[in-house]
PDB file of C-alpha atoms and ligand atoms in Angstrom:
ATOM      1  CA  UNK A 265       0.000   0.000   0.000  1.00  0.00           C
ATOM      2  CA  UNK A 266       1.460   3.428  -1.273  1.00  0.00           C
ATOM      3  CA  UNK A 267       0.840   5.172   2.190  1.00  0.00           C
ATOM      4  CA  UNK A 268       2.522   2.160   4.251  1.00  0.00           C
ATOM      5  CA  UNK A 269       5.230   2.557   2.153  1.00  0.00           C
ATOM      6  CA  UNK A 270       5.676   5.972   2.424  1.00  0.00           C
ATOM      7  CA  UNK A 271       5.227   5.041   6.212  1.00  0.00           C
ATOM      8  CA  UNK A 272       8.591   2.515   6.261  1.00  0.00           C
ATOM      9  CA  UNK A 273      10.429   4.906   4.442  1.00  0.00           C
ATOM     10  CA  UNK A 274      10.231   7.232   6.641  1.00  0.00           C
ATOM     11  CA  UNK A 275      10.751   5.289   9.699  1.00  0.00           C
ATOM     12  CA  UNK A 276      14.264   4.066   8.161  1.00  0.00           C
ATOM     13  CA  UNK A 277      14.594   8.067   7.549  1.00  0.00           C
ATOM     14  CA  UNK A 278      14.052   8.201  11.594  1.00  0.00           C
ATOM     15  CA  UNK A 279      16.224   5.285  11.959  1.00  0.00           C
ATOM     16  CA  UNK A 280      19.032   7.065  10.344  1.00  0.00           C
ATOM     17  CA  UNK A 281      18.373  10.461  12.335  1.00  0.00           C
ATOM     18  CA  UNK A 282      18.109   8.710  15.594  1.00  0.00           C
ATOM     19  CA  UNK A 283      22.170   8.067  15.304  1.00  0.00           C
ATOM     20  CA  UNK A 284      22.707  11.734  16.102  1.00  0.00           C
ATOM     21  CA  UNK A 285      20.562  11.279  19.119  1.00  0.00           C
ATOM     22  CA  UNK A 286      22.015   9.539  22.552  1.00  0.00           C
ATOM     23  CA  UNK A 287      23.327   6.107  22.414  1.00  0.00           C
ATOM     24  CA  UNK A 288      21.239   5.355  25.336  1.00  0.00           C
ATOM     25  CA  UNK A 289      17.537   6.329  23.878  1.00  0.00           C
ATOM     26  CA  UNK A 290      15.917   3.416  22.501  1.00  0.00           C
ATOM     27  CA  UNK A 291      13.324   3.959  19.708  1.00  0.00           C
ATOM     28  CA  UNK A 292      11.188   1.336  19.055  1.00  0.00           C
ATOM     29  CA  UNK A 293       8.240   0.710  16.843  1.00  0.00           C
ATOM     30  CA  UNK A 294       5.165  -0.914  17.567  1.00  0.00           C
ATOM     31  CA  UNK A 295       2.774  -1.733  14.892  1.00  0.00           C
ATOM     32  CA  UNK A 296      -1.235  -2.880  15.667  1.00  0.00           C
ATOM     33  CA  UNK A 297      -4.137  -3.042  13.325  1.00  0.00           C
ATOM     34  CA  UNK A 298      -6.590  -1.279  15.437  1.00  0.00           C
ATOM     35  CA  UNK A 299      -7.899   1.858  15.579  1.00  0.00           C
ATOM     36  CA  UNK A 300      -7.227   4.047  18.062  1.00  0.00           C
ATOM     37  CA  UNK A 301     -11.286   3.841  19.147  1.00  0.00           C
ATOM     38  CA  UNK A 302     -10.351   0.248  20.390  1.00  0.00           C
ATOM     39  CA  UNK A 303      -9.154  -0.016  23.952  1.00  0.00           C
ATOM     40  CA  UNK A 304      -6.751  -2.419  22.973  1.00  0.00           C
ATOM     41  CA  UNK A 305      -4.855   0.455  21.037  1.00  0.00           C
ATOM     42  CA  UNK A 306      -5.302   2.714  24.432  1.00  0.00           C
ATOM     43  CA  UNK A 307      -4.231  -0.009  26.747  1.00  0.00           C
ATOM     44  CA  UNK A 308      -1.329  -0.362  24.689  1.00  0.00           C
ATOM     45  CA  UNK A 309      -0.524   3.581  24.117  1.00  0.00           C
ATOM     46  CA  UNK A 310      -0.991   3.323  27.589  1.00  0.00           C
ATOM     47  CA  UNK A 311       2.097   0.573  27.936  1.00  0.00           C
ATOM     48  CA  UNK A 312       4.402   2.418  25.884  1.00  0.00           C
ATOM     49  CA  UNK A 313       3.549   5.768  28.310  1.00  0.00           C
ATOM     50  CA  UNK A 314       4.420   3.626  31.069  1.00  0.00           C
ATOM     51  CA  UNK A 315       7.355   2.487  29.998  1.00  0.00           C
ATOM     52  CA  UNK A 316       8.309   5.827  28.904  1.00  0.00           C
ATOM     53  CA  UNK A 317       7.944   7.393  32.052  1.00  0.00           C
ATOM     54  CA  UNK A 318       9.533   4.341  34.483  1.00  0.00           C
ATOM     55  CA  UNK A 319      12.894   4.693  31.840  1.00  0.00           C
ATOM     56  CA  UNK A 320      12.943   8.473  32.089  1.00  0.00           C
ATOM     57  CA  UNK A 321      12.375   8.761  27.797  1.00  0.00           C
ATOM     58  CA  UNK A 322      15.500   5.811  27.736  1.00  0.00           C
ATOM     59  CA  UNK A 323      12.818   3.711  26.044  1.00  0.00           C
ATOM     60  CA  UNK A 324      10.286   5.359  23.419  1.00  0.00           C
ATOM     61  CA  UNK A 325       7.787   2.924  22.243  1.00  0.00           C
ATOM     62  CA  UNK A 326       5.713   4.499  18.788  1.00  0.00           C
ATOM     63  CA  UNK A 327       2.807   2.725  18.672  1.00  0.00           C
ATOM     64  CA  UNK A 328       1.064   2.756  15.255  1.00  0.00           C
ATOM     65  CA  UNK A 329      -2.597   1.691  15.146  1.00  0.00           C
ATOM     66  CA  UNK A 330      -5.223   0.842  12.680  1.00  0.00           C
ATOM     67  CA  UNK A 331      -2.541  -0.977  10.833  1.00  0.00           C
ATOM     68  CA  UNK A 332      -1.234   2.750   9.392  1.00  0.00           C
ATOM     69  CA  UNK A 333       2.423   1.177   9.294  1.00  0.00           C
ATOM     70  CA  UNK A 334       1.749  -2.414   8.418  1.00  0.00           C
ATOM     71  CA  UNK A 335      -1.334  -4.820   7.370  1.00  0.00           C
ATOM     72  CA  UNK A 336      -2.565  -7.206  10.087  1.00  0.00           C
ATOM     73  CA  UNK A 337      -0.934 -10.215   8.298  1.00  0.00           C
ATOM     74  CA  UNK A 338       2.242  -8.624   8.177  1.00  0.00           C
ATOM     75  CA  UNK A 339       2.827  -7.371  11.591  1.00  0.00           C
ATOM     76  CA  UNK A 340       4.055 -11.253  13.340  1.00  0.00           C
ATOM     77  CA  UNK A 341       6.838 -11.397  10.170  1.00  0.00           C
ATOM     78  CA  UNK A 342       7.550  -7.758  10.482  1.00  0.00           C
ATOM     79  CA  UNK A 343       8.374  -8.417  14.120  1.00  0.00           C
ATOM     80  CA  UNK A 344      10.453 -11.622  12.897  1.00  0.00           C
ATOM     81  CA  UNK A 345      12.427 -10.066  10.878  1.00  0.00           C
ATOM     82  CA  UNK A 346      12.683  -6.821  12.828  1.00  0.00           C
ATOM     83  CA  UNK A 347      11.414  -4.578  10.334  1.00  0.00           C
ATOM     84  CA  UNK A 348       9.122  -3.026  13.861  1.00  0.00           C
ATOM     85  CA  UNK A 349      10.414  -4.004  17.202  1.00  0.00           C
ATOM     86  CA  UNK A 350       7.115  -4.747  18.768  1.00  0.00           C
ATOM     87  CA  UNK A 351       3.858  -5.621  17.326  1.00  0.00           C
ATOM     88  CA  UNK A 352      -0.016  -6.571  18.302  1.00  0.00           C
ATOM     89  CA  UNK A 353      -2.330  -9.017  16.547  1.00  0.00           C
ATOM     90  CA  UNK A 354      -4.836 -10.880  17.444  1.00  0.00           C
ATOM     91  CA  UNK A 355      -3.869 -14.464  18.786  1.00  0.00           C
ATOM     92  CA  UNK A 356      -6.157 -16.317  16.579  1.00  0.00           C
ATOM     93  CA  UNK A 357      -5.365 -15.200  13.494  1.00  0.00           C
ATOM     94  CA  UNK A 358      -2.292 -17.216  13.845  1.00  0.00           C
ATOM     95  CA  UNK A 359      -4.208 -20.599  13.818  1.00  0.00           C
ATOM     96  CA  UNK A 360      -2.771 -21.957  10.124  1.00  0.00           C
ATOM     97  CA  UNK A 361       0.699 -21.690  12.002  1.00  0.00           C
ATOM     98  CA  UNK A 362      -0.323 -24.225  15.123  1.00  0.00           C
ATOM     99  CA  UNK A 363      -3.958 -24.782  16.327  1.00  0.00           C
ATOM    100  CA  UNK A 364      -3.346 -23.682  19.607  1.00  0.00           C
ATOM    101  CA  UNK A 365      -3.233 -19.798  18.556  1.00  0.00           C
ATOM    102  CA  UNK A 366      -7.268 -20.674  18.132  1.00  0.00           C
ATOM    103  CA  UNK A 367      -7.558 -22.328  20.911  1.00  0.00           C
ATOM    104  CA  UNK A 368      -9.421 -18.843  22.586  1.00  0.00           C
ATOM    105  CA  UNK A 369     -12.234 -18.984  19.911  1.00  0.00           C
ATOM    106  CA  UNK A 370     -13.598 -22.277  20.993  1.00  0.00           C
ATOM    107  CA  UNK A 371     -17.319 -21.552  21.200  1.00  0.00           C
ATOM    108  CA  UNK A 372     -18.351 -22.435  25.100  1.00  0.00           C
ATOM    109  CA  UNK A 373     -15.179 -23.465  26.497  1.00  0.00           C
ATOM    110  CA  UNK A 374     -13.553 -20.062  28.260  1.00  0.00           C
ATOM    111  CA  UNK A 375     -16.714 -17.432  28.478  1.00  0.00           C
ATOM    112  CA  UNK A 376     -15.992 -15.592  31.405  1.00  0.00           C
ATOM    113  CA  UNK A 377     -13.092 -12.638  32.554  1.00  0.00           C
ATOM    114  CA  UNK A 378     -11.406 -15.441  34.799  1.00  0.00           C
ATOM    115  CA  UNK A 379     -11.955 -18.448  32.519  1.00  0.00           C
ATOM    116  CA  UNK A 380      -9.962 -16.399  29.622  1.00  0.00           C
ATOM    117  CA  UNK A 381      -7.232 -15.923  32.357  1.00  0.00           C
ATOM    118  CA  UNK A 382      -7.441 -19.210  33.247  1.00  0.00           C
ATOM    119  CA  UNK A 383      -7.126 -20.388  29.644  1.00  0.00           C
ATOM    120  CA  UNK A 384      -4.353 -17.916  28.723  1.00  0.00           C
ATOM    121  CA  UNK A 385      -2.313 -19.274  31.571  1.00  0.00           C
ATOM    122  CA  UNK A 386      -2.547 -22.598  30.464  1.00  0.00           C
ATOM    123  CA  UNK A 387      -1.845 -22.211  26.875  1.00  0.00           C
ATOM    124  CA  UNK A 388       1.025 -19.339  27.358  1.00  0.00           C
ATOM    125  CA  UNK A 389       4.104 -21.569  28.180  1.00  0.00           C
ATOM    126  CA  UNK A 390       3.130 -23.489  24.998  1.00  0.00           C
ATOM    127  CA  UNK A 391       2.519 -20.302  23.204  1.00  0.00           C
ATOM    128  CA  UNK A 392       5.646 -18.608  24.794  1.00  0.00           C
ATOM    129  CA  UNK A 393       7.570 -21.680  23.482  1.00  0.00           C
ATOM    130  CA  UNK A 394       6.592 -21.501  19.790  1.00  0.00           C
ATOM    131  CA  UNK A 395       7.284 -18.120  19.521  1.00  0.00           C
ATOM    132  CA  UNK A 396      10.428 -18.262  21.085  1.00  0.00           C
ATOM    133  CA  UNK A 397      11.429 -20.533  18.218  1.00  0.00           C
ATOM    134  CA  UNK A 398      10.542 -17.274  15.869  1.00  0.00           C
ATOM    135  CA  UNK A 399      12.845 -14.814  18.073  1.00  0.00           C
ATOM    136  CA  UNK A 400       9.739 -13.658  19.706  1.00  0.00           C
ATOM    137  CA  UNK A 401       8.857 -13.088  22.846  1.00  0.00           C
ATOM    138  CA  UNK A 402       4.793 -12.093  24.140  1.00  0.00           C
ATOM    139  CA  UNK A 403       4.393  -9.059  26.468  1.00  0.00           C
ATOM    140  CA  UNK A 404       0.771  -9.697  27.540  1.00  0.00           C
ATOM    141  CA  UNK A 405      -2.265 -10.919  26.365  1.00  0.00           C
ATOM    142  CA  UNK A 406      -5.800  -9.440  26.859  1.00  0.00           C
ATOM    143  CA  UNK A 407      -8.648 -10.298  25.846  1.00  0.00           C
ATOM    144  CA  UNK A 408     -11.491  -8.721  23.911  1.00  0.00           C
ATOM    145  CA  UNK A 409     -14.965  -9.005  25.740  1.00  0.00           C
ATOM    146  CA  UNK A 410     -17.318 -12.110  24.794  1.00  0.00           C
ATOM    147  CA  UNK A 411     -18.268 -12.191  20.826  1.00  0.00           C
ATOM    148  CA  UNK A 412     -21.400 -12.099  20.001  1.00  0.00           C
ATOM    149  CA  UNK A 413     -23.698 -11.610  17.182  1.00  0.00           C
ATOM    150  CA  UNK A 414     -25.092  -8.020  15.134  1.00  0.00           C
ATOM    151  CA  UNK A 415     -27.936  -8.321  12.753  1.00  0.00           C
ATOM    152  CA  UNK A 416     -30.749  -6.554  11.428  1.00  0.00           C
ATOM    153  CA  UNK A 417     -33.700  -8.279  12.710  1.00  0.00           C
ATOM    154  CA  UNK A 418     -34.153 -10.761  16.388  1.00  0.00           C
ATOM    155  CA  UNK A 419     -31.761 -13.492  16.214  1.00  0.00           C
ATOM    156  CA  UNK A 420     -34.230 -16.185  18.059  1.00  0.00           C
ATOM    157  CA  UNK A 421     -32.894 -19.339  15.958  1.00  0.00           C
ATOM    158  CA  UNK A 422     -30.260 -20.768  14.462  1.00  0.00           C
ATOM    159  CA  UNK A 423     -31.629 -21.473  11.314  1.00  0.00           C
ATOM    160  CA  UNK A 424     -32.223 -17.687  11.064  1.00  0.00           C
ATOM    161  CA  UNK A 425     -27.933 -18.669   9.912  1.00  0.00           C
ATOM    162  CA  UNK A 426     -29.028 -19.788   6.827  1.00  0.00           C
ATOM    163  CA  UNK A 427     -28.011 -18.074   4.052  1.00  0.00           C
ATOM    164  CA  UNK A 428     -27.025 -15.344   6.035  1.00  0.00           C
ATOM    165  CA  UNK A 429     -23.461 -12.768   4.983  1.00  0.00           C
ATOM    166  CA  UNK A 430     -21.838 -13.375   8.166  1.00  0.00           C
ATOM    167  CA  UNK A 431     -18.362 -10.823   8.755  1.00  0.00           C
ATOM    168  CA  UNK A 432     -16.014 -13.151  10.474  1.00  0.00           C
ATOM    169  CA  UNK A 433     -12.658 -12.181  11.943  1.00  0.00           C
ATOM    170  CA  UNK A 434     -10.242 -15.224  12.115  1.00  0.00           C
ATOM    171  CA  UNK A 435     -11.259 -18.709  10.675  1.00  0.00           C
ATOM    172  CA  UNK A 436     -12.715 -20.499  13.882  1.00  0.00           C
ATOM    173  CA  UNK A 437     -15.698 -17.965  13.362  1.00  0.00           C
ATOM    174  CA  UNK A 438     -15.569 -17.991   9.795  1.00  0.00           C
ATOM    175  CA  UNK A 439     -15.927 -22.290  10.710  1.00  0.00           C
ATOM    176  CA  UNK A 440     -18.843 -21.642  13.630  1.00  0.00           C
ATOM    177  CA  UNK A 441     -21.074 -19.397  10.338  1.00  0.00           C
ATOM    178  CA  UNK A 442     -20.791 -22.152   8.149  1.00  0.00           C
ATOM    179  CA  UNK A 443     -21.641 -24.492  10.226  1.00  0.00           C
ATOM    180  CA  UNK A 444     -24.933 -23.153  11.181  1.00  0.00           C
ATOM    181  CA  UNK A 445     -25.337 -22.678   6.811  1.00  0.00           C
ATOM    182  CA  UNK A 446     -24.497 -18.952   6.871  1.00  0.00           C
ATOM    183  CA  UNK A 447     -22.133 -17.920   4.444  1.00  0.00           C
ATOM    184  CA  UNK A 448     -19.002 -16.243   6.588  1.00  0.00           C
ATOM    185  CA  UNK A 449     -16.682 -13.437   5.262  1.00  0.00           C
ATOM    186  CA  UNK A 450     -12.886 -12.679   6.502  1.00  0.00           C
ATOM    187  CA  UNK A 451     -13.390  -8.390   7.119  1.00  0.00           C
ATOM    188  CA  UNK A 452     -10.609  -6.530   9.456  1.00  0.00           C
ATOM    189  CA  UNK A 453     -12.109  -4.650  11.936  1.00  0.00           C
ATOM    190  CA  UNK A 454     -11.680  -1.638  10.248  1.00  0.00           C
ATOM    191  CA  UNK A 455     -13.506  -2.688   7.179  1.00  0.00           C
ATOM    192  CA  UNK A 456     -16.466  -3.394   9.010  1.00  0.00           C
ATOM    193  CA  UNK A 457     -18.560  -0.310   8.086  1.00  0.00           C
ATOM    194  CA  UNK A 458     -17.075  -0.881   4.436  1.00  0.00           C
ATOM    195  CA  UNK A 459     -18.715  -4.138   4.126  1.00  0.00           C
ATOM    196  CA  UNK A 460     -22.343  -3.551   5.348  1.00  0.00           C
ATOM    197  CA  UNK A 461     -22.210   0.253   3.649  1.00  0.00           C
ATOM    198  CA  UNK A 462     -21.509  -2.059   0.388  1.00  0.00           C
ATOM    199  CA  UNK A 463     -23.984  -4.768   0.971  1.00  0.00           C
ATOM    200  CA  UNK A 464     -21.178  -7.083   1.358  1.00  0.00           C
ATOM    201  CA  UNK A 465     -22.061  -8.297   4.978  1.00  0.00           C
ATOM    202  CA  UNK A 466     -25.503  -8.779   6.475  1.00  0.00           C
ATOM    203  CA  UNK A 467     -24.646  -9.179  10.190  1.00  0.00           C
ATOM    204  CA  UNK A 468     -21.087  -9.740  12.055  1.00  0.00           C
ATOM    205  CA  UNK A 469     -19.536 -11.690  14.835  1.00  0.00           C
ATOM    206  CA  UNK A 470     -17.190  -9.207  17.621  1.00  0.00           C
ATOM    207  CA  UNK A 471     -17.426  -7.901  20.491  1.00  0.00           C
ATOM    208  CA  UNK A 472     -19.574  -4.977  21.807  1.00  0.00           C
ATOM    209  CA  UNK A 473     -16.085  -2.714  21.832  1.00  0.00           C
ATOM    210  CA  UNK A 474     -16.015  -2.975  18.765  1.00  0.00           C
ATOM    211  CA  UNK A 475     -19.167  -2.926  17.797  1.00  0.00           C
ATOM    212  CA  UNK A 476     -19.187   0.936  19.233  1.00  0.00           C
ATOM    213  CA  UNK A 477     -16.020   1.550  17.844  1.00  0.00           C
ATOM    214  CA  UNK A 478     -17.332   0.502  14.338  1.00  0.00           C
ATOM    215  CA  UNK A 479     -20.499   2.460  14.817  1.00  0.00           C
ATOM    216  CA  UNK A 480     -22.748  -0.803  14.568  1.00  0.00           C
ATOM    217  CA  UNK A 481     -25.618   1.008  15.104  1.00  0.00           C
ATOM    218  CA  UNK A 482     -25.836   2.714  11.771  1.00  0.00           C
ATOM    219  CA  UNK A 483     -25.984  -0.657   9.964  1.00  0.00           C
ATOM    220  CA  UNK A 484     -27.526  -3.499  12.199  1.00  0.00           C
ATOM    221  CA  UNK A 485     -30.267  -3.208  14.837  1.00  0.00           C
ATOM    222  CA  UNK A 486     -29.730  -6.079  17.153  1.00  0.00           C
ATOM    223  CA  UNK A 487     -27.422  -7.249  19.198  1.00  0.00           C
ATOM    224  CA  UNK A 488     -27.803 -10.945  20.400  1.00  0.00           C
ATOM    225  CA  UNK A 489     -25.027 -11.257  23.612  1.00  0.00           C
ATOM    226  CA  UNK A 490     -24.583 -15.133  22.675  1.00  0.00           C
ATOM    227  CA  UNK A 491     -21.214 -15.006  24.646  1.00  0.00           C
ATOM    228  CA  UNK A 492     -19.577 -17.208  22.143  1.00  0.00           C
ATOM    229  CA  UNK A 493     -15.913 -17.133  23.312  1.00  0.00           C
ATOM    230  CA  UNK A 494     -13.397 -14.121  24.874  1.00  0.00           C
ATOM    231  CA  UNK A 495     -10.073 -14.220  22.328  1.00  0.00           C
ATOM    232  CA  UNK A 496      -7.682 -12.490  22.650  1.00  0.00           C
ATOM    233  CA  UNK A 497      -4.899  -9.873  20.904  1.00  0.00           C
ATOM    234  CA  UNK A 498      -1.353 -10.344  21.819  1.00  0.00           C
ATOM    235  CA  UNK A 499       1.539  -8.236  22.254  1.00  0.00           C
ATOM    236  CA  UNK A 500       4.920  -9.069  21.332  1.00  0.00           C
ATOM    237  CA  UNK A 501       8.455  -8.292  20.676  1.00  0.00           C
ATOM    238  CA  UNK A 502      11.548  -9.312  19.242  1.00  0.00           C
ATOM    239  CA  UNK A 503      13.559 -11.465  21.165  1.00  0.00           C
ATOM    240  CA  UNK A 504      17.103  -9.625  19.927  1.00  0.00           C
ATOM    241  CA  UNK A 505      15.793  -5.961  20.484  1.00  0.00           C
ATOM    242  CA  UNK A 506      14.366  -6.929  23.683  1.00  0.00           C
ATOM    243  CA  UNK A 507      18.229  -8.668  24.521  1.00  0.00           C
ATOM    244  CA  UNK A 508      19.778  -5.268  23.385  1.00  0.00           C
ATOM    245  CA  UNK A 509      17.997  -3.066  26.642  1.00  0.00           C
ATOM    246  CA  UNK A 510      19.923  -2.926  29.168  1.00  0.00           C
ATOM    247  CA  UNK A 511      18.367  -4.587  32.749  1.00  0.00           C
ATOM    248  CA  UNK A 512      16.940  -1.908  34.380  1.00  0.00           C
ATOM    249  CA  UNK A 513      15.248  -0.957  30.597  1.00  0.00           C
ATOM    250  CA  UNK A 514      14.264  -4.460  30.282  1.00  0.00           C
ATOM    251  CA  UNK A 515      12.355  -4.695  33.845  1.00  0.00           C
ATOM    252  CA  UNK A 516      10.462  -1.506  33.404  1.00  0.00           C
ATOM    253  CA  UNK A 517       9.325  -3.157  30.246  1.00  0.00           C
ATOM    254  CA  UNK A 518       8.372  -6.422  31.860  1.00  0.00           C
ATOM    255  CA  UNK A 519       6.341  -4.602  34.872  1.00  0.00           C
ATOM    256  CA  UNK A 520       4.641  -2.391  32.195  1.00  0.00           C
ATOM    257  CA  UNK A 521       3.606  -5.553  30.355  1.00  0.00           C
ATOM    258  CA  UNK A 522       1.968  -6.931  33.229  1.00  0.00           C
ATOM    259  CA  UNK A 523       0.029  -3.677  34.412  1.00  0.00           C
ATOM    260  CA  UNK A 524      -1.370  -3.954  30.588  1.00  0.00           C
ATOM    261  CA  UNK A 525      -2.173  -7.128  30.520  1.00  0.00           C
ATOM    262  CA  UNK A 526      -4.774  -6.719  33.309  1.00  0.00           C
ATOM    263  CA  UNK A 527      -7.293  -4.202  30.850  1.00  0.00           C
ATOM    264  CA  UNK A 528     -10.436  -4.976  30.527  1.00  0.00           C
ATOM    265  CA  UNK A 529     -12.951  -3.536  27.561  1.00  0.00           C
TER     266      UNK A 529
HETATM  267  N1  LIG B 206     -13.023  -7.280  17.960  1.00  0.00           N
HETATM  268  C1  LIG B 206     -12.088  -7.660  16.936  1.00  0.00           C
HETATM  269  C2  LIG B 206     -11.565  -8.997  17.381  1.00  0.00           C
HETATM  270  C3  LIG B 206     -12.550  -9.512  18.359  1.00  0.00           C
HETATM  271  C4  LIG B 206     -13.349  -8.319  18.723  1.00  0.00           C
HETATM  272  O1  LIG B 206     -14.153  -8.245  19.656  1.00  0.00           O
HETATM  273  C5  LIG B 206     -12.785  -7.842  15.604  1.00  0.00           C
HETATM  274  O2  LIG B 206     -13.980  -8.034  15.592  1.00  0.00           O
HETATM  275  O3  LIG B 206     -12.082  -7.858  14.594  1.00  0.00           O
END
């Protein structure tokens, strides 16, 4: 995309300037694809403040949201290759790289606040472990609040699926549609009004953040709270810029990390 090239460019142009500034200051970039209506993208702005303030402006984290610096699918590879230090995406996205990134979007299995904790600390050491193998490392996890379904008239019955232009946002959704004989569509979040404004959607799966983020209101009229499952977004850095801070850097990082990871939406 011309403007998310025009976006790298310049942050190698930053890159180079940044020489002339103290060895010690530490830019790094952090790339998300939502907006900055989503309270992930405040929690987060909120991390890099934190962080910010506990290194005294040693560590400056940039955080660029509604994927302005990179697409959604790019961001974990970005990350990889160090292209951005840090990046966000949510977990289940990931699921054609190991089925336990989807392991959150299992309809009925973690539907509460604590049950998503409890889940995310039983899957983390696994997930930890895989991307370790990538030169990753997570930051936190946190998870959206329970998915449920938008549509223009009551949603009373399943078969009311049938037929039915579902917007789905990872595959496990895309999986649950289908199986109920709706016909499910892969949209970004900030697509969404894109797709009903052009007919391409008839009703979507998310949460009710984003459903007010996305204005829901001015395309669907019901919300049914089915409280399908609670995934979640992940943040995440690069093992080898993470190794370059020095301790004290690295701590405040850590303890930032887990203040985020508490947010709720
Ligand atoms: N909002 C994001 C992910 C889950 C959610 O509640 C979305 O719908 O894309």
């Amino acid at each position: 995309m011309p403007n998310r090239l025009f976006s790298l460019c310049m942050l190698a142009t930053a890159g180079a300037l940044s020489l002339s500034t103290p060895a010690f200051a530490e830019q790094w970039n952090l790339a998300t694809p939502y907006g900055d209506a989503s309270f992930h993208t405040q929690n987060t702005k909120a991390f890099a403040e934190d962080v910010a303030a506990a290194t005294d402006g040693k560590l400056t984290i940039n955080v660029h949201s509604g994927g302005s610096l990179i697409s959604h699918a790019e961001i974990k590879p970005s990350v990889r290759r160090g292209t951005v230090q840090a990046g966000e995406v949510f977990l289940s996205i990931l699921s054609n790289e190991s089925p336990i990134y989807e392991v959150d979007t299992l309809p009925g299995l973690a539907t509460s606040y604590q049950d998503a904790f409890d889940l995310w600390q039983a899957s983390k050491p696994i997930i930890t472990e895989l991307f370790a193998k990538e030169g990753l490392m997570p930051l936190y996890a946190v998870p959206w609040p329970a998915q449920g379904i938008y549509t223009d008239f009551t949603l009373t019955d399943a078969s009311q699926f049938q037929g039915l232009r579902v917007r789905a946002p990872n595959i496990n959704t895309q999986r649950f549609v289908e199986n109920l004989g709706g016909i499910p569509t892969q949209t970004e979040e900030a697509d969404i009004p894109t797709a009903f404004s052009t007919g391409r959607v008839d009703a979507m799966i998310t949460s009710v953040s984003t459903g007010n983020s996305m204005s829901a209101w001015d395309y669907v009229s019901n919300y049914n709270d089915a409280k399908l499952w609670l995934p979640k977004n992940i943040v995440f850095v690069n093992k080898r810029a993470f190794d370059r801070l020095d301790a004290d850097t690295r701590q405040a990082v850590l303890d930032a990390a887990a203040k985020a990871s508490s947010a709720a939406g």
